[in-house]
mmCIF file of C-alpha atoms in Angstrom:
data_model
loop_
_atom_site.group_PDB
_atom_site.id
_atom_site.type_symbol
_atom_site.label_atom_id
_atom_site.label_comp_id
_atom_site.label_asym_id
_atom_site.label_seq_id
_atom_site.Cartn_x
_atom_site.Cartn_y
_atom_site.Cartn_z
ATOM 1 C CA MET A 574 75.299 96.589 116.366
ATOM 2 C CA SER A 575 79.030 95.915 114.932
ATOM 3 C CA ILE A 576 81.464 94.490 116.478
ATOM 4 C CA ARG A 577 85.243 93.710 115.130
ATOM 5 C CA CYS A 578 87.911 91.125 116.064
ATOM 6 C CA LYS A 579 90.337 89.614 114.687
ATOM 7 C CA ASP A 580 90.012 86.531 111.447
ATOM 8 C CA GLN A 581 90.867 84.196 114.383
ATOM 9 C CA HIS A 582 88.461 85.073 116.823
ATOM 10 C CA ALA A 583 85.337 85.708 114.074
ATOM 11 C CA PRO A 584 83.658 81.886 115.577
ATOM 12 C CA VAL A 585 83.472 83.211 119.354
ATOM 13 C CA ALA A 586 82.893 86.844 118.485
ATOM 14 C CA GLN A 587 79.163 85.384 116.499
ATOM 15 C CA GLU A 588 78.371 82.662 119.101
ATOM 16 C CA ALA A 589 78.309 86.391 121.497
ATOM 17 C CA LEU A 590 76.447 87.914 119.339
ATOM 18 C CA ARG A 591 74.012 85.088 118.392
ATOM 19 C CA ARG A 592 73.012 84.882 122.055
ATOM 20 C CA ALA A 593 73.187 88.578 122.957
ATOM 21 C CA LYS A 594 70.914 88.504 120.235
ATOM 22 C CA PHE A 595 68.108 87.330 122.444
ATOM 23 C CA LYS A 596 68.165 90.164 124.835
ATOM 24 C CA PHE A 597 67.121 92.642 122.408
ATOM 25 C CA PRO A 598 63.969 92.921 120.702
ATOM 26 C CA GLY A 599 63.007 92.651 117.247
ATOM 27 C CA ARG A 600 64.589 89.889 114.515
ATOM 28 C CA GLN A 601 68.533 90.584 114.834
ATOM 29 C CA LYS A 602 70.639 89.235 112.537
ATOM 30 C CA ILE A 603 74.496 88.495 112.368
ATOM 31 C CA ILE A 604 76.094 89.444 109.347
ATOM 32 C CA THR A 605 79.618 89.395 108.142
ATOM 33 C CA SER A 606 81.635 91.733 106.410
ATOM 34 C CA ARG A 607 83.695 91.101 102.871
ATOM 35 C CA ASN A 608 85.750 94.043 104.137
ATOM 36 C CA TRP A 609 88.859 94.539 106.101
ATOM 37 C CA GLY A 610 87.800 95.822 109.456
ATOM 38 C CA PHE A 611 85.549 99.270 109.248
ATOM 39 C CA THR A 612 87.344 100.359 105.574
ATOM 40 C CA ASN A 613 85.846 100.236 102.302
ATOM 41 C CA PHE A 614 88.250 97.336 100.872
ATOM 42 C CA VAL A 615 87.816 94.539 100.225
ATOM 43 C CA ARG A 616 89.780 91.899 102.470
ATOM 44 C CA ASP A 617 91.692 89.673 99.979
ATOM 45 C CA ASP A 618 92.321 93.259 98.091
ATOM 46 C CA PHE A 619 93.355 94.920 101.655
ATOM 47 C CA VAL A 620 95.533 91.897 101.846
ATOM 48 C CA GLN A 621 97.293 92.518 98.954
ATOM 49 C CA TRP A 622 97.621 96.224 98.622
ATOM 50 C CA ARG A 623 99.415 96.378 102.108
ATOM 51 C CA ARG A 624 101.911 93.844 100.613
ATOM 52 C CA GLU A 625 102.430 95.622 98.626
ATOM 53 C CA GLY A 626 103.294 98.828 100.014
ATOM 54 C CA ARG A 627 100.097 100.599 98.486
ATOM 55 C CA LEU A 628 98.579 101.500 101.488
ATOM 56 C CA GLU A 629 98.984 104.467 103.995
ATOM 57 C CA ASN A 630 98.177 104.110 107.298
ATOM 58 C CA ASP A 631 95.483 106.916 107.540
ATOM 59 C CA GLY A 632 94.335 107.123 111.592
ATOM 60 C CA VAL A 633 91.727 104.388 112.055
ATOM 61 C CA ASN A 634 91.385 104.078 108.284
ATOM 62 C CA ALA A 635 93.870 103.190 105.500
ATOM 63 C CA ARG A 636 94.669 105.566 102.419
ATOM 64 C CA LEU A 637 95.402 104.027 98.717
ATOM 65 C CA ILE A 638 98.385 105.344 96.819
ATOM 66 C CA THR A 639 97.356 105.119 93.433
ATOM 67 C CA HIS A 640 99.447 105.628 90.524
ATOM 68 C CA ARG A 641 98.310 108.909 89.551
ATOM 69 C CA GLY A 642 100.062 111.981 90.338
ATOM 70 C CA GLN A 643 103.915 114.232 89.471
ATOM 71 C CA LEU A 644 106.641 111.942 90.560
ATOM 72 C CA SER A 645 108.664 114.673 91.356
ATOM 73 C CA GLU A 646 106.413 114.475 94.812
ATOM 74 C CA ARG A 647 107.025 110.724 95.186
ATOM 75 C CA ASP A 648 109.686 108.901 97.053
ATOM 76 C CA ALA A 649 110.700 105.654 94.856
ATOM 77 C CA SER A 650 108.756 103.070 97.020
ATOM 78 C CA GLN A 651 105.377 105.119 95.909
ATOM 79 C CA ILE A 652 106.013 105.053 92.341
ATOM 80 C CA PHE A 653 103.335 102.257 90.691
ATOM 81 C CA ALA A 654 103.744 100.825 87.249
ATOM 82 C CA HIS A 655 99.922 100.224 87.335
ATOM 83 C CA SER A 656 96.933 100.470 89.123
ATOM 84 C CA ALA A 657 95.352 99.373 92.381
ATOM 85 C CA LYS A 658 91.948 98.275 91.636
ATOM 86 C CA THR A 659 91.036 96.765 87.855
ATOM 87 C CA TYR A 660 87.724 96.630 87.195
ATOM 88 C CA ASN A 661 86.506 93.979 85.364
ATOM 89 C CA THR A 662 82.942 94.735 83.228
ATOM 90 C CA PRO A 663 81.188 91.918 82.019
ATOM 91 C CA ASN A 664 81.369 91.333 78.304
ATOM 92 C CA HIS A 665 77.673 90.736 76.705
ATOM 93 C CA ALA A 666 77.088 88.895 73.696
#
């Protein structure tokens, strides 16, 4: 069972799910996702990218505008100097 709500309503939703889990047989877990809504984007990244204007509405989800592609096909608000995702690989000695 999945539920999506605003951050301010999260404690109320968790309590409602805690009470509802007694109505279903078996073990039920309540897990809070790190992602924004039902997207694949982590919450902190989503807020930052929305502030930068890197997200485009795509129906129910959002599409990340990357720094790749031809510049002639983009308008000025969609040209970024660096990539949105930075991958930090650990350096093991």
